[in-house]
GROMACS .gro file of C-alpha atoms in nm:
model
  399
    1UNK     CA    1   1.642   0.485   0.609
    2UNK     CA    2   1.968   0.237   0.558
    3UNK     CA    3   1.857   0.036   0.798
    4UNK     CA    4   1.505  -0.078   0.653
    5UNK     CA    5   1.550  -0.324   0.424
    6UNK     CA    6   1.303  -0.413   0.139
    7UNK     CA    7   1.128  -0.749   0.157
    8UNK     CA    8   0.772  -0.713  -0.062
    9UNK     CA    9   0.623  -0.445  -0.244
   10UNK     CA   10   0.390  -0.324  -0.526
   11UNK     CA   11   0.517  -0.016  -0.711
   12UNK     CA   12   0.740  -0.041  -0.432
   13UNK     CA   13   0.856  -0.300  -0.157
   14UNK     CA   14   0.789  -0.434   0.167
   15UNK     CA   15   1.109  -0.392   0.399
   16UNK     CA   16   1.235  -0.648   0.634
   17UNK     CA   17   1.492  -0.569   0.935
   18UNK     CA   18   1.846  -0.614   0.879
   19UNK     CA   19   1.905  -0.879   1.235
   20UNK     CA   20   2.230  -0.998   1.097
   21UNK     CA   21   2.394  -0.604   1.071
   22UNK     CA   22   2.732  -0.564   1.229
   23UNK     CA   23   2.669  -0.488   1.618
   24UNK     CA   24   2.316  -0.502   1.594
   25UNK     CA   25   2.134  -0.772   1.878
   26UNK     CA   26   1.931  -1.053   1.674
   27UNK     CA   27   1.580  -1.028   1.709
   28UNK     CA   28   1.349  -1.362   1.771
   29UNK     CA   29   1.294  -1.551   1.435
   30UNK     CA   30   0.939  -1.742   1.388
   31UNK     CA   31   0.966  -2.101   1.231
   32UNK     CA   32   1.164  -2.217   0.942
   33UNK     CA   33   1.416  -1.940   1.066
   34UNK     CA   34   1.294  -1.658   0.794
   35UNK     CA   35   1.459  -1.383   0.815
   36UNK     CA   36   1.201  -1.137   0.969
   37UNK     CA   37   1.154  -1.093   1.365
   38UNK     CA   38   0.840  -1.227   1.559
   39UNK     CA   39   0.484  -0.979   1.534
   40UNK     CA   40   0.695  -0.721   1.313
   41UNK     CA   41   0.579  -0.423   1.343
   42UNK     CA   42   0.386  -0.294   1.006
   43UNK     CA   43   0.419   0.011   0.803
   44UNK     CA   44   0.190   0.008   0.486
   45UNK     CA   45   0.255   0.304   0.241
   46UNK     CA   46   0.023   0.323  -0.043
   47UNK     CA   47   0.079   0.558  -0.379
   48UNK     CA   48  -0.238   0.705  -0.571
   49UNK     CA   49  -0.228   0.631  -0.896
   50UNK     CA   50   0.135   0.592  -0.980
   51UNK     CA   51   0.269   0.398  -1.277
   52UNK     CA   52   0.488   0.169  -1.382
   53UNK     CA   53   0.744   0.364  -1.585
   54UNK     CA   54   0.746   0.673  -1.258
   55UNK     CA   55   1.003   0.441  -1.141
   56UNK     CA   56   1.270   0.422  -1.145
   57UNK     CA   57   1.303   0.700  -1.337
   58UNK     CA   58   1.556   0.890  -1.462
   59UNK     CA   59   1.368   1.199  -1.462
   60UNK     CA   60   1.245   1.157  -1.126
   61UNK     CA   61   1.527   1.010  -0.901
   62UNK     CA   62   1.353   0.872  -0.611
   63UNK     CA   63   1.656   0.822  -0.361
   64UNK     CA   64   1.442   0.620  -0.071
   65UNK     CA   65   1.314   0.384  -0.277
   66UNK     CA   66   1.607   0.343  -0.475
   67UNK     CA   67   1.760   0.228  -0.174
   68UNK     CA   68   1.509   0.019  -0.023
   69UNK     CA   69   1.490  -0.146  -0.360
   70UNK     CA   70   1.896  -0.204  -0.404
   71UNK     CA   71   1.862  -0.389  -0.025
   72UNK     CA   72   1.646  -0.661  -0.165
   73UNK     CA   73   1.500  -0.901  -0.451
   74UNK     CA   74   1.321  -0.725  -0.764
   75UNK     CA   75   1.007  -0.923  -0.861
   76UNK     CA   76   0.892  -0.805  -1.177
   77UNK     CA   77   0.522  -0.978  -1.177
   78UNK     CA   78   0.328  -0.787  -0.909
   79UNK     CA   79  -0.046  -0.692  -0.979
   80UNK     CA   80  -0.271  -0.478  -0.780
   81UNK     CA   81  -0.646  -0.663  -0.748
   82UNK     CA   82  -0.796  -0.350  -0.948
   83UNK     CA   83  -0.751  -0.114  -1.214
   84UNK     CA   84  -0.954   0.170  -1.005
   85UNK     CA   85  -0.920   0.335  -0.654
   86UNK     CA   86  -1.131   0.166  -0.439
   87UNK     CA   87  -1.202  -0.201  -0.540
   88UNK     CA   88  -0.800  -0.228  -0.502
   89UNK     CA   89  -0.825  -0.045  -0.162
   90UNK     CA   90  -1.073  -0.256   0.006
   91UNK     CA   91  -0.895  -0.623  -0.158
   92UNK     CA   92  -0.592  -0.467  -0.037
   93UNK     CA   93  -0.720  -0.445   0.310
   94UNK     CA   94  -0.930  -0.747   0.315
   95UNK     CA   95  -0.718  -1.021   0.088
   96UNK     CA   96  -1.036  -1.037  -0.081
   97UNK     CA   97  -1.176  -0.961  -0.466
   98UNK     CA   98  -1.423  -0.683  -0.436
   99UNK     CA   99  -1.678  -0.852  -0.601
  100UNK     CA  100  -1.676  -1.063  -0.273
  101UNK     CA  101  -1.745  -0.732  -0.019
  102UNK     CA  102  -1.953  -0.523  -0.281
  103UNK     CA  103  -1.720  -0.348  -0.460
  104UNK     CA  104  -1.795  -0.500  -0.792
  105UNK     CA  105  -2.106  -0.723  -0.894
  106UNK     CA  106  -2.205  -0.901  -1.225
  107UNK     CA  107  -2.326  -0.647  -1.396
  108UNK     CA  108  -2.109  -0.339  -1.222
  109UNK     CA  109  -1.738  -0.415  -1.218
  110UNK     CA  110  -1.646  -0.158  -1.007
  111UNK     CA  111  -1.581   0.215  -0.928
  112UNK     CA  112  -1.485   0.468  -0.652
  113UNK     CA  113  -1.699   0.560  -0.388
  114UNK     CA  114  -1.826   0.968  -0.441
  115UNK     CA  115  -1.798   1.230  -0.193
  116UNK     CA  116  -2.164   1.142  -0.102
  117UNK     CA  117  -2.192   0.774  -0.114
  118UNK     CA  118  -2.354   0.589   0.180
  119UNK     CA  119  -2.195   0.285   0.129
  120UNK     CA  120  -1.835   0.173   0.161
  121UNK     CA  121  -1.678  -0.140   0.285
  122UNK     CA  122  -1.908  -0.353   0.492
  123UNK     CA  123  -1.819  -0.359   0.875
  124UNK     CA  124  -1.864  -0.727   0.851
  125UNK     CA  125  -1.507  -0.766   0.626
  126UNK     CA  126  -1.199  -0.868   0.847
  127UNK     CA  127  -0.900  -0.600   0.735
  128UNK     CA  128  -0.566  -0.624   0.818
  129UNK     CA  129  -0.665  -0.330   1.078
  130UNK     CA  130  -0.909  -0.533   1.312
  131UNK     CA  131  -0.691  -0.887   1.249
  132UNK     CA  132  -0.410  -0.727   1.389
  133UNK     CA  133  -0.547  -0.550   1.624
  134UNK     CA  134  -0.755  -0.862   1.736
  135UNK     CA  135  -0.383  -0.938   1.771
  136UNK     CA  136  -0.291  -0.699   2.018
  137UNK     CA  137  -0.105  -0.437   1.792
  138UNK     CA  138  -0.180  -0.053   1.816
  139UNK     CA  139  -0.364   0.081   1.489
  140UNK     CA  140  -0.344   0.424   1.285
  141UNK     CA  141  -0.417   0.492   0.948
  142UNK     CA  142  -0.297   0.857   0.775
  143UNK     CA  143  -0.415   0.960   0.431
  144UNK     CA  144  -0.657   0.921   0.199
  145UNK     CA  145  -0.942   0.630   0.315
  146UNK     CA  146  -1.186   0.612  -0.022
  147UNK     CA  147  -1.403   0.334   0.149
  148UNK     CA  148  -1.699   0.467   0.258
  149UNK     CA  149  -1.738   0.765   0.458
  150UNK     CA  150  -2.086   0.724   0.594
  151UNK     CA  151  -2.115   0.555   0.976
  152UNK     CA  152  -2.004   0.154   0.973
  153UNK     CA  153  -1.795   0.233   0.679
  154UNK     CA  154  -1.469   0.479   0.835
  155UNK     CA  155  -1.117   0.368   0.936
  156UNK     CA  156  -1.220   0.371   1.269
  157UNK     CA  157  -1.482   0.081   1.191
  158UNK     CA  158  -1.223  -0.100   1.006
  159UNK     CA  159  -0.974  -0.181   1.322
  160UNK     CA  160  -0.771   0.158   1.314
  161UNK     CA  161  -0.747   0.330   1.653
  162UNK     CA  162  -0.688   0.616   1.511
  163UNK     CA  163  -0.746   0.781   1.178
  164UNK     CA  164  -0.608   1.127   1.034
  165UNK     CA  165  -0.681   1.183   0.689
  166UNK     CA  166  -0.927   1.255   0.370
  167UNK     CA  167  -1.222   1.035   0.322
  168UNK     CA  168  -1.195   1.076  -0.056
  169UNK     CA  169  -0.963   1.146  -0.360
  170UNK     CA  170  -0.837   1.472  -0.366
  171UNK     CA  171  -1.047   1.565  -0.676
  172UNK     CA  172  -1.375   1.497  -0.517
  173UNK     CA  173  -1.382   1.767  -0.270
  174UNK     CA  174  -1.327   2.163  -0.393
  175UNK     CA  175  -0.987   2.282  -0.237
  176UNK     CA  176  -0.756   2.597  -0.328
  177UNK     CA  177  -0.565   2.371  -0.591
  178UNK     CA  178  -0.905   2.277  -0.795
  179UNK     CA  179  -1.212   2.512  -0.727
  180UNK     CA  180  -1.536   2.322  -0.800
  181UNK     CA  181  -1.914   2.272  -0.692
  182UNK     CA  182  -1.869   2.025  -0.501
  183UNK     CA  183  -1.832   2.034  -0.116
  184UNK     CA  184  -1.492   2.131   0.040
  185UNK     CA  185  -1.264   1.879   0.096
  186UNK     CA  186  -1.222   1.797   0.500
  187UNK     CA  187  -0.942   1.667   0.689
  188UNK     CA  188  -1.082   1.428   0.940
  189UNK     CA  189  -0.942   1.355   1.276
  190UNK     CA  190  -1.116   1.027   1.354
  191UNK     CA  191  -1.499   1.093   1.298
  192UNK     CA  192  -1.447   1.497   1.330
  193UNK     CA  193  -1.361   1.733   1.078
  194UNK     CA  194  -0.997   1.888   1.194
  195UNK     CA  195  -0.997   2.135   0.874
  196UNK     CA  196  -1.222   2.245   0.607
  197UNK     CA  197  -1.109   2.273   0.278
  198UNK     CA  198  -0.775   2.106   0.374
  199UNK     CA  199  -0.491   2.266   0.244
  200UNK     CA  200  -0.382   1.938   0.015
  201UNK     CA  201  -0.032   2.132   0.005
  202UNK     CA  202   0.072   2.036   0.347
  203UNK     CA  203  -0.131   1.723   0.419
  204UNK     CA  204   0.214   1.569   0.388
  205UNK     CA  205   0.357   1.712   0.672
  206UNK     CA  206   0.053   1.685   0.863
  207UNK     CA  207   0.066   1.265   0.853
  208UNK     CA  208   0.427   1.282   0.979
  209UNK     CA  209   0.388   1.478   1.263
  210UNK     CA  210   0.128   1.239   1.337
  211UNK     CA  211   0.272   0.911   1.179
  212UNK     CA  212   0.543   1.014   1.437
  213UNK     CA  213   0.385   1.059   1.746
  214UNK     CA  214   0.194   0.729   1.719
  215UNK     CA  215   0.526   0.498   1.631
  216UNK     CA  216   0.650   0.643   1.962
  217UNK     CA  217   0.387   0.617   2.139
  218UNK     CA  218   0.360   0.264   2.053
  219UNK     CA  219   0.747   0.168   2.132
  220UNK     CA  220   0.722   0.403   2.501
  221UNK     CA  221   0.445   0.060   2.576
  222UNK     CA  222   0.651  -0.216   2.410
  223UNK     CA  223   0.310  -0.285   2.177
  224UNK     CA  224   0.387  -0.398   1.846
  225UNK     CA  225   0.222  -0.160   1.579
  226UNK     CA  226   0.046  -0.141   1.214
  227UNK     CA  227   0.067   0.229   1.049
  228UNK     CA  228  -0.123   0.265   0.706
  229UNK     CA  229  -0.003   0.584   0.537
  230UNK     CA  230  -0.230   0.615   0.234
  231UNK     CA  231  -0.026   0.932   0.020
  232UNK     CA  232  -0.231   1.134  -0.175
  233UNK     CA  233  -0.006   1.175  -0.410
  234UNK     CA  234   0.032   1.178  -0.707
  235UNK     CA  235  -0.342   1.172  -0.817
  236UNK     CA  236  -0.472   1.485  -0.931
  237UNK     CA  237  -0.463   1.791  -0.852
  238UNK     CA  238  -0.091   1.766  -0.830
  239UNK     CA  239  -0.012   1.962  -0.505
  240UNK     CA  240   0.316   1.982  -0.384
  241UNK     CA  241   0.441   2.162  -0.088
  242UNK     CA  242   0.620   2.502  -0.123
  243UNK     CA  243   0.975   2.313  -0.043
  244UNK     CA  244   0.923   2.071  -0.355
  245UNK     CA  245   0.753   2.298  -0.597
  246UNK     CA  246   1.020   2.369  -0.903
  247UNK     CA  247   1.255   2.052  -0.744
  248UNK     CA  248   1.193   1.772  -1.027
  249UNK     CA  249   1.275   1.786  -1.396
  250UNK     CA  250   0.946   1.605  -1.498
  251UNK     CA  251   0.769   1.944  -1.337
  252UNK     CA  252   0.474   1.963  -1.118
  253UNK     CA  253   0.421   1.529  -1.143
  254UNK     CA  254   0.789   1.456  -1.041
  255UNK     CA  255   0.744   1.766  -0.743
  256UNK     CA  256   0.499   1.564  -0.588
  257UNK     CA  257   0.679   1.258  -0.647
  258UNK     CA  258   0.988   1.417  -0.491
  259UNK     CA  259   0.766   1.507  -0.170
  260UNK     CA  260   0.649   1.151  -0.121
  261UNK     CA  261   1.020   0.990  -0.141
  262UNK     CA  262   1.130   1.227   0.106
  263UNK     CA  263   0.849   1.126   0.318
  264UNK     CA  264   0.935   0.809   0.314
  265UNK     CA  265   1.221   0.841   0.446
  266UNK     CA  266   1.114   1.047   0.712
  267UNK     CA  267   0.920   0.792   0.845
  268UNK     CA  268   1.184   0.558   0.760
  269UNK     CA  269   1.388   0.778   1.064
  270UNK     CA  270   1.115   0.776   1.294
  271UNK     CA  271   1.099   0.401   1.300
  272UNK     CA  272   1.453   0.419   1.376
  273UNK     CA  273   1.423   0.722   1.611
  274UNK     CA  274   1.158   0.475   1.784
  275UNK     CA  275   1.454   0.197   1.791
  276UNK     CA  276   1.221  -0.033   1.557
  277UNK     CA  277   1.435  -0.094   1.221
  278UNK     CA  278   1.537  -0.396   1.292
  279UNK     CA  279   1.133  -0.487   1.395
  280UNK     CA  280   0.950  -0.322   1.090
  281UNK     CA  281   0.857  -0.454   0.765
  282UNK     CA  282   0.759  -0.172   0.528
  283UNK     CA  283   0.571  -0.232   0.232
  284UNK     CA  284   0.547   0.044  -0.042
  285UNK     CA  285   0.268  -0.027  -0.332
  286UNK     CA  286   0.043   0.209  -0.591
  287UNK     CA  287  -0.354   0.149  -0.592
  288UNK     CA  288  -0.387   0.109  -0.943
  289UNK     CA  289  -0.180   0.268  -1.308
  290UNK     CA  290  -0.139   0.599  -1.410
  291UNK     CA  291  -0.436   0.785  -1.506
  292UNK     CA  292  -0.317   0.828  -1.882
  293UNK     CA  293  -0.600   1.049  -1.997
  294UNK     CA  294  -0.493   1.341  -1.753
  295UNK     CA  295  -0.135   1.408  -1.897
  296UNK     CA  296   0.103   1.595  -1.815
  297UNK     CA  297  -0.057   1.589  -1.454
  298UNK     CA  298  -0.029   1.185  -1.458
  299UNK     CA  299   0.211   0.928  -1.434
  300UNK     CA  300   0.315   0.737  -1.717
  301UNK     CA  301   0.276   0.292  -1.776
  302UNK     CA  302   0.641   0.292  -1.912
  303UNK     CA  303   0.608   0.015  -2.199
  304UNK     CA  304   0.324  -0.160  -2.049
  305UNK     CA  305   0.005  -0.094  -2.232
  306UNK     CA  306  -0.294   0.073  -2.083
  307UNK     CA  307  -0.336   0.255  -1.715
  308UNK     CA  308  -0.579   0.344  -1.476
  309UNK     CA  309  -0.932   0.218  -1.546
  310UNK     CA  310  -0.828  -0.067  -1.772
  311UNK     CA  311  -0.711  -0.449  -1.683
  312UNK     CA  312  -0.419  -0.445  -1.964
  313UNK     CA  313  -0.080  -0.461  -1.772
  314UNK     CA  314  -0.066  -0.080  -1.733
  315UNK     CA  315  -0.364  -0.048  -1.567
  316UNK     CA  316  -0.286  -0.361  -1.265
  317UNK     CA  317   0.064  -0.441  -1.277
  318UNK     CA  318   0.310  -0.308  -1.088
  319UNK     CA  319   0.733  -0.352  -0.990
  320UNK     CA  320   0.791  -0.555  -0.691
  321UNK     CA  321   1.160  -0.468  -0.684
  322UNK     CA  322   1.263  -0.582  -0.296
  323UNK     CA  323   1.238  -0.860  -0.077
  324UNK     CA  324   1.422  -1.085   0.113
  325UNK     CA  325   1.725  -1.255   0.021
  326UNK     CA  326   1.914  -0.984  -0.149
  327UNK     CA  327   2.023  -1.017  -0.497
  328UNK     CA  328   1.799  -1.190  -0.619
  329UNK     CA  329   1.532  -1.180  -0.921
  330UNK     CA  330   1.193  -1.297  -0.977
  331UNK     CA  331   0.900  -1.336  -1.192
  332UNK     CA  332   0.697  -1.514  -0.992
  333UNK     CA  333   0.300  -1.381  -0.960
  334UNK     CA  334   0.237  -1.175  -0.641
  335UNK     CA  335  -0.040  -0.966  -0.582
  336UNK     CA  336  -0.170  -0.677  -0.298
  337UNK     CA  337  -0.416  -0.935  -0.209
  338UNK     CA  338  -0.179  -1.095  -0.043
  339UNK     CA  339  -0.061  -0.865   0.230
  340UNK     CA  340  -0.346  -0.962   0.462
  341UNK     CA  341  -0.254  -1.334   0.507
  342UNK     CA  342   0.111  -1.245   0.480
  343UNK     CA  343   0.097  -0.983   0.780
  344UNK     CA  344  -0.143  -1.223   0.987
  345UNK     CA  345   0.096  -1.520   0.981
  346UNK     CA  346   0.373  -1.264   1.057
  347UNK     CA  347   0.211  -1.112   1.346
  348UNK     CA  348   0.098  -1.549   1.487
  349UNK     CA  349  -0.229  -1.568   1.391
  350UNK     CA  350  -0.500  -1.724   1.167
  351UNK     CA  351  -0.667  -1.549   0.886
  352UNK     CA  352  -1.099  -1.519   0.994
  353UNK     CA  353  -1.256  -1.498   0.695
  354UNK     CA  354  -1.362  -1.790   0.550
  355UNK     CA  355  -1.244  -1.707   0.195
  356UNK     CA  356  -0.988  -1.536   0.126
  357UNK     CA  357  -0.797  -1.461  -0.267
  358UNK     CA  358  -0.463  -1.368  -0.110
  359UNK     CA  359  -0.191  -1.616   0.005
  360UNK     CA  360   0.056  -1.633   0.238
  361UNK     CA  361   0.383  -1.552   0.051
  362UNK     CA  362   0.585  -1.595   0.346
  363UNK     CA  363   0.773  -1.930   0.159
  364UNK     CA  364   0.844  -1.697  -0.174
  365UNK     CA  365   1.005  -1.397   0.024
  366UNK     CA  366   1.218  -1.612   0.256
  367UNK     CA  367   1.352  -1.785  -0.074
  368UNK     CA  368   1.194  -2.169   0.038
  369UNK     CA  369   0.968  -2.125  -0.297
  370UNK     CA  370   1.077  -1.971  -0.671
  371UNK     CA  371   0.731  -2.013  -0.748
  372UNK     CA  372   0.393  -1.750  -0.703
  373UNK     CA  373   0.106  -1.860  -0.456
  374UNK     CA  374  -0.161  -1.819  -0.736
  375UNK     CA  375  -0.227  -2.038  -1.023
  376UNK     CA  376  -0.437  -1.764  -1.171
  377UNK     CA  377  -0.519  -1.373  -1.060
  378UNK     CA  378  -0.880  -1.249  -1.201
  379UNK     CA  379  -0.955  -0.899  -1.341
  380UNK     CA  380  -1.227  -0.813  -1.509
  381UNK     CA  381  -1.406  -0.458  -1.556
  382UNK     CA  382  -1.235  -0.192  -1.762
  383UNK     CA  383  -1.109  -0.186  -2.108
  384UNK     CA  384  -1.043  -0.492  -2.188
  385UNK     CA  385  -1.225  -0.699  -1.988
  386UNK     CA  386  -1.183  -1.013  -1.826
  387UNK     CA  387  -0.829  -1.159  -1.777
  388UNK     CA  388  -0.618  -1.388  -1.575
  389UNK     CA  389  -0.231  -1.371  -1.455
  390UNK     CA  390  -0.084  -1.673  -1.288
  391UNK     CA  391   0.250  -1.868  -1.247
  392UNK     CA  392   0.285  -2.097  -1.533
  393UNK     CA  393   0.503  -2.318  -1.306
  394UNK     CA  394   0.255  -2.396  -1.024
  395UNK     CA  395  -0.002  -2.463  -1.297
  396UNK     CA  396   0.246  -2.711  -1.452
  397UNK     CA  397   0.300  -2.852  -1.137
  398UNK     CA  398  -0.098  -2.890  -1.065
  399UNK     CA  399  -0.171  -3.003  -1.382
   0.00000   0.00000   0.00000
């Protein structure tokens, strides 16, 4: 909604509340006077495989994050830690490279957990889940998981309360929209299947109603709250809901598209319905690129080179087009690695784990730095290989 505005992002932006809006009371500030209250509340959205020329797009006007993104600054230098599904999930949630929890070795650089995998991320990794909830915010996750569905490896293992989602891409499980083999796709309501196949078409809905009940829930007790809400969209099979189907001029890709903008500013109302907007910082990022090879039912790189599965630019870099001040432009490196130390400083505590890849980025979004965190970023799996992104001013400065 209006009132949510952007501060970080990957393939989307991280929104900070507007304290200094006509008539609205001015929440606590934490030190150095940023402009973001104290323990924000935090709503982490995360896209499946959507690239970098899906938006904007004039194809596929997506009105919610056009206007989150319009709010804030537009860093153009934002990388996800992997080219593939899961490695990027579980750095995402950890601040750490996967080849430091498992999800990439020496001689393996990498893939998605299948549909029967006993492994997942290790119970021993701190998330942003159990550090904040360690902190005494309220957890939920909604959406697609992809870390392990096996015991010691769920949501629910991970520091979210509660968990109402897929444990898997929406191609690894056979559903109405892709008949296959393989077992049917389940909904899961914590540890318990709540449908079987799940009707992928209105999954959407189904993570509002309960994205909705749990922000309230959360404000009725005064408890500061973290809500993942992992989309499945718009990895294949494209599925949108009846209401979107026929809606987008780039067909059945911009339909689903369509759906997940809307959705986002659904929940962009129910934070405000909760009275939260000026309390919530929303960040809005994709996994990984575009999965090239499965056009028309994919996304498209724009003029980057590459997509999903590969560590040229298509396949890991992403727009960071808001944050906080407004007006403003950047190129400075930023990556999804960095969300857990961000969040944790937010929210007045102290990273755990004793190495972490991610940075606090809390100087470069309140303006007190032009310059990235990282001297370099490592990729490496994929086509082509190896490779390294980093702010060529802090390595000047280091040098």
């Amino acid at each position: 909604g209006p009132d949510m505005l952007p501060i970080y992002a990957a393939e989307g932006l991280l929104a900070a509340p507007n304290a200094a809006a006509k008539g609205r009371r001015e929440m606590p500030r934490d030190e150095g006077n940023h402009p973001w209250p104290l323990r924000p509340n935090l709503l982490l959205l995360l896209a499946d495989d959507m690239g970098w020329g899906d938006w904007p797009n004039a194809n596929m006007p997506l009105r919610h994050l056009d206007a989150l993104a319009a709010a804030g600054t537009r860093f153009t230098a934002f990388y996800t830690p992997s080219c593939i599904c899961s490695p990027a999930r579980g750095a995402l949630l950890t601040g750490r490279m996967a080849i430091r929890w498992g999800g990439a070795g020496a001689t393996w650089h990498g893939t998605a957990f299948g549909a029967g995998a006993n492994g997942g991320l290790p119970a021993s990794e701190h998330t942003i889940g159990t550090e904040l909830r360690s902190l005494g915010y309220a957890t939920a996750m909604a959406g697609k998981w992809h870390l392990g569905q096996a015991a010691g490896h769920t949501p629910r293992d991970h520091g979210f309360d509660r968990f109402l989602g897929i444990p898997f891409s929406t191609d690894m499980g056979s559903s109405a929209w892709q008949l296959s083999d393989a077992l049917p796709l389940p909904l899961l309501a914590n540890e318990s299947i709540a449908e079987q196949p799940a009707d992928i078409g209105a999954l959407t809905a189904t993570y509002l109603s309960f994205s909705r009940e749990f922000v309230l829930s959360a404000a009725r007790r005064a408890q500061p709250w973290f809500l993942f809400v992992s989309f499945h969209q718009p990895h294949v099979p494209l599925a949108p809901s009846p209401r979107f189907c026929n809606r987008s001029a780039a067909g059945s890709y911009g339909d689903t598209l369509l759906e997940m903008d809307e959705a986002i500013g659904e929940l962009g109302r129910i934070v405000s319905e909760a009275g939260a907007a000026r309390s919530t910082l929303t960040l809005f990022a994709s996994d990984n690129g575009p999965w090239v090879e499965m056009a028309p039912a994919a996304g498209s790189a724009g003029p980057l080179r590459g997509g999903k599965f590969t560590t040229y630019e298509g396949g890991i870099r992403a727009h960071l087009p808001g944050a906080v001040p407004a007006g403003r432009v950047t190129a400075a490196v930023a990556s999804l690695l960095d969300v857990l130390p961000t969040a944790v400083r937010l929210a007045g505590g102290t990273p755990r784990a004793q190495l972490l890849d991610g940075r606090d980025l809390r100087p470069l979004l309140s303006g007190r730095s032009e310059a990235g965190p990282h001297r370099c970023l490592f990729f490496f799996g994929g086509t082509p290989g190896a490779g390294c992104r980093g702010d060529r001013r802090r390595r000047r400065r280091q040098r």
